[in-house]
Amino acid sequence: MGMDADEGHDAVWSSPDDGDDLVADRTSAELDAEDDDLREGLAGLSRLSSSLRLEDLLIRVARYAVRAIPGADGAGLTLLEQDRADTIVATADFVRDIDAIQYGIGEGPCITAAREAQTVMSGSLGADPRWRKFGGGVARLGVHSALSLPLVTPDGVVGAMNVYAHAKNVFDDRAAELGEIFATPAAVSVQNAQVLAQARRLAARLQTALESRVVVDRAIGIMMSRSGGTAEEALGRLRALSQNEHHKLVTVASQIVGEAVNRARARHNPS
């Protein structure tokens, strides 16, 4: 979300843990290593190929998040789409199980992060009063810490990224800060992938529609050659056949064209 350090602390919803003490306990070498991991995660985002399938790209973004955010054991990513089921990916089976619980009951850190457009952090999911049903189920899986980051673009929230750890109180303010730095370009990558996937789906639908129109036109031509009349009359007869046989118009047209082709082949290749 592109926050500076002070803004990030205000935006993070956390359990009552002292994140500053956890940061203070790190050595300078450990902090440098975390910065290097973040840089590698960001570099990975910059190398993502537009040729990847949407789900494959989202999984890679989630994997880079695991690398970029200190303490992460696994991550999931949810892409929100209008008029289409949300796309949900995970880097590990336990993440997939957790998100299944979350979306099954309709509550959890990812849902809150996406709805509120705020970073959400918890160090003890089983005891967190914000998601009592979700926390109990996840704690039984041995997962106690979560950091959820909304993927925010100028057009709004396009999704959310969940990062989990098995131990308690794993994520602190620094992890949230690094996560927010990572989430800004990640949101752009996800939105670009979404736009490209939508364009590909539209192109596929248009191609299918074009091919269907060609088949219908051929069927109309065949019917006109057999029975005469206008193209409009032939189309009317084709529609009547479609209704009577309870098949789509293009299916009936394909049958007529196929039968005509078979008869033509039989005439040219008599047995």
XYZ file of C-alpha atoms in Angstrom:
271
model
C 0.000 0.000 0.000
C 3.061 2.215 -0.260
C 3.011 3.364 3.392
C 5.972 4.872 5.189
C 7.079 3.382 8.489
C 4.869 5.557 10.693
C 1.763 5.090 8.528
C 2.367 1.350 8.388
C 2.236 1.018 12.176
C -1.127 2.794 12.257
C -2.589 0.590 9.534
C -1.516 -2.776 10.953
C -4.117 -4.569 13.068
C -2.116 -6.766 15.370
C -2.355 -8.938 18.423
C -1.089 -7.309 21.639
C 2.566 -8.216 21.003
C 5.556 -5.912 21.207
C 6.731 -5.945 17.594
C 9.392 -3.291 18.272
C 11.129 -5.598 20.764
C 11.210 -8.370 18.163
C 12.833 -6.045 15.669
C 15.342 -4.864 18.283
C 16.377 -8.469 18.930
C 17.585 -8.869 15.350
C 21.247 -8.380 14.557
C 22.314 -6.038 11.795
C 23.300 -9.078 9.732
C 19.801 -10.527 10.102
C 18.229 -7.222 9.096
C 20.508 -7.024 6.070
C 19.544 -10.593 5.120
C 15.865 -9.656 5.334
C 16.479 -6.667 3.081
C 18.253 -8.937 0.595
C 15.320 -11.362 0.632
C 12.929 -8.491 -0.045
C 15.065 -7.310 -2.957
C 15.100 -10.827 -4.396
C 11.325 -11.058 -4.082
C 10.872 -7.719 -5.818
C 13.318 -8.757 -8.536
C 11.278 -11.907 -9.053
C 8.161 -9.808 -9.596
C 9.955 -7.768 -12.242
C 10.855 -10.946 -14.151
C 7.338 -12.360 -14.320
C 6.387 -13.316 -17.859
C 3.111 -12.250 -19.430
C 2.993 -15.639 -21.151
C 2.199 -17.376 -17.852
C -1.296 -18.628 -17.143
C -3.074 -16.463 -14.582
C -2.976 -19.108 -11.828
C 0.713 -19.837 -12.450
C 1.605 -16.164 -12.210
C -0.353 -15.748 -8.978
C 1.431 -18.743 -7.448
C 4.792 -17.224 -8.321
C 3.802 -13.941 -6.707
C 2.838 -15.869 -3.552
C 6.167 -17.730 -3.567
C 8.080 -14.479 -3.852
C 6.069 -13.191 -0.889
C 7.248 -16.132 1.220
C 10.808 -15.162 0.355
C 10.312 -11.446 0.930
C 8.495 -11.545 4.288
C 10.503 -12.675 7.347
C 9.205 -15.762 9.128
C 6.746 -16.900 6.435
C 6.162 -20.644 6.096
C 3.641 -20.360 3.270
C 1.428 -17.919 1.436
C -1.815 -17.719 -0.458
C -3.171 -15.146 -2.855
C -6.758 -14.301 -3.667
C -7.685 -12.420 -6.825
C -11.096 -10.747 -6.685
C -12.985 -10.721 -9.986
C -16.378 -9.302 -10.879
C -18.900 -11.677 -12.474
C -16.456 -14.534 -11.973
C -15.401 -16.794 -9.107
C -12.416 -15.504 -7.144
C -9.090 -17.083 -8.084
C -7.313 -18.530 -5.033
C -3.805 -20.028 -5.111
C -1.456 -21.348 -2.421
C 2.205 -22.239 -2.096
C 1.554 -25.221 0.201
C -1.202 -27.648 1.089
C -1.593 -26.279 4.612
C -2.225 -22.803 3.184
C -4.871 -24.256 0.885
C -6.541 -25.921 3.899
C -6.492 -22.680 5.876
C -8.003 -20.626 3.077
C -10.672 -23.277 2.522
C -11.739 -22.787 6.153
C -11.598 -19.009 5.801
C -13.745 -18.780 2.702
C -16.003 -21.604 3.810
C -17.139 -19.725 6.924
C -16.743 -16.230 5.468
C -14.334 -14.803 8.031
C -10.584 -14.514 8.451
C -7.630 -12.166 8.037
C -7.611 -12.211 4.236
C -11.295 -11.321 4.055
C -10.783 -8.521 6.563
C -7.695 -7.181 4.736
C -9.516 -7.099 1.394
C -12.699 -5.601 2.836
C -10.965 -2.915 4.925
C -8.023 -2.335 2.534
C -5.699 -2.580 5.544
C -2.844 -4.798 6.618
C -3.975 -7.365 9.182
C -1.633 -9.176 11.567
C -2.169 -11.796 14.242
C 0.284 -13.756 16.380
C -2.253 -16.110 17.929
C -5.063 -16.990 15.548
C -6.648 -19.458 17.943
C -7.218 -16.746 20.546
C -7.881 -13.818 18.237
C -11.348 -12.375 19.029
C -11.780 -10.997 15.493
C -12.309 -14.427 13.921
C -13.370 -16.884 16.606
C -14.656 -19.568 14.233
C -11.747 -19.249 11.848
C -9.098 -19.091 14.576
C -10.227 -22.267 16.287
C -10.134 -24.292 13.094
C -6.746 -22.973 12.010
C -5.129 -23.429 15.426
C -5.980 -27.131 15.252
C -3.911 -27.257 12.066
C -0.918 -25.944 13.987
C -0.854 -22.514 12.333
C -0.851 -19.562 14.710
C 0.529 -16.479 12.928
C -0.869 -14.618 9.942
C -0.042 -11.477 8.011
C -2.622 -10.453 5.410
C -1.941 -7.672 2.927
C -4.498 -6.048 0.624
C -3.415 -5.713 -2.997
C -4.332 -2.115 -3.694
C -4.153 -0.345 -7.054
C -5.444 3.065 -8.171
C -8.562 1.192 -9.336
C -9.170 -0.296 -5.891
C -8.471 -3.570 -4.103
C -7.811 -6.371 -6.593
C -7.170 -9.048 -4.000
C -5.247 -9.948 -0.879
C -2.174 -11.908 0.051
C -2.051 -14.185 3.105
C 1.254 -15.134 4.703
C 1.225 -17.769 7.449
C 3.635 -19.216 9.999
C 3.194 -22.215 12.263
C 4.688 -20.648 15.414
C 3.079 -17.925 17.495
C 3.998 -14.236 17.260
C 6.170 -14.683 14.198
C 5.276 -11.482 12.359
C 6.123 -8.058 13.724
C 5.966 -4.474 12.538
C 9.053 -4.908 10.372
C 7.540 -7.949 8.662
C 4.406 -5.905 8.014
C 6.473 -3.013 6.663
C 8.420 -5.289 4.303
C 5.181 -6.977 3.303
C 3.598 -3.654 2.406
C 6.633 -2.702 0.323
C 6.305 -6.002 -1.531
C 2.514 -5.749 -1.882
C 2.633 -2.501 -3.884
C 4.343 -3.892 -7.021
C 2.681 -7.270 -6.423
C -0.714 -5.588 -6.779
C 0.356 -4.092 -10.105
C 1.589 -7.476 -11.348
C -1.648 -9.147 -10.293
C -3.808 -6.469 -11.908
C -1.831 -6.656 -15.154
C -2.223 -10.432 -15.180
C -5.947 -10.061 -14.530
C -6.371 -7.605 -17.408
C -4.410 -9.875 -19.742
C -6.445 -12.924 -18.712
C -9.671 -10.998 -19.305
C -8.431 -9.949 -22.741
C -7.564 -13.548 -23.578
C -10.975 -14.773 -22.455
C -12.663 -12.090 -24.542
C -10.557 -12.986 -27.577
C -11.457 -16.653 -27.143
C -15.167 -15.813 -26.929
C -14.954 -13.620 -30.020
C -13.117 -16.357 -31.911
C -15.729 -18.901 -30.894
C -18.502 -16.519 -31.956
C -16.796 -15.942 -35.310
C -16.364 -19.647 -35.922
C -19.979 -20.261 -34.968
C -21.147 -17.583 -37.388
C -19.144 -19.178 -40.209
C -20.736 -22.577 -39.527
C -24.241 -21.081 -39.392
C -23.659 -19.202 -42.660
C -22.497 -22.403 -44.346
C -25.559 -24.262 -43.095
C -27.805 -21.477 -44.413
C -26.121 -21.744 -47.816
C -26.656 -25.512 -47.906
C -30.333 -25.165 -46.969
C -30.831 -22.488 -49.633
C -29.249 -24.728 -52.286
C -31.593 -27.548 -51.333
C -34.889 -25.767 -50.833
C -34.439 -22.346 -52.380
C -35.731 -19.224 -50.708
C -33.875 -16.387 -49.072
C -31.129 -16.476 -46.429
C -33.605 -15.140 -43.892
C -36.029 -17.999 -44.628
C -33.234 -20.563 -44.368
C -32.198 -19.086 -41.030
C -35.793 -19.355 -39.839
C -35.874 -23.051 -40.759
C -32.537 -23.565 -38.989
C -33.858 -21.926 -35.842
C -36.982 -24.079 -35.964
C -34.816 -27.203 -36.163
C -32.773 -25.959 -33.230
C -35.884 -25.479 -31.110
C -37.460 -28.781 -32.112
C -34.300 -30.772 -31.414
C -33.476 -28.784 -28.257
C -29.937 -28.110 -29.466
C -28.013 -24.888 -29.894
C -28.219 -23.237 -33.288
C -24.517 -23.787 -33.979
C -24.830 -27.478 -33.076
C -27.631 -28.040 -35.605
C -25.705 -26.018 -38.189
C -22.596 -28.137 -37.601
C -24.634 -31.300 -38.164
C -26.000 -29.987 -41.474
C -22.542 -28.957 -42.661
C -21.032 -32.264 -41.552
C -23.689 -34.290 -43.365
C -23.163 -32.233 -46.525
C -19.408 -32.787 -46.384
C -19.851 -36.535 -45.909
C -22.217 -36.756 -48.884
C -19.783 -34.788 -51.048
C -16.942 -37.120 -50.104
C -19.064 -40.160 -50.860
C -19.850 -38.812 -54.335
C -16.214 -38.191 -55.099
C -15.020 -41.458 -53.587
C -17.655 -44.108 -54.472
C -16.977 -47.508 -52.922
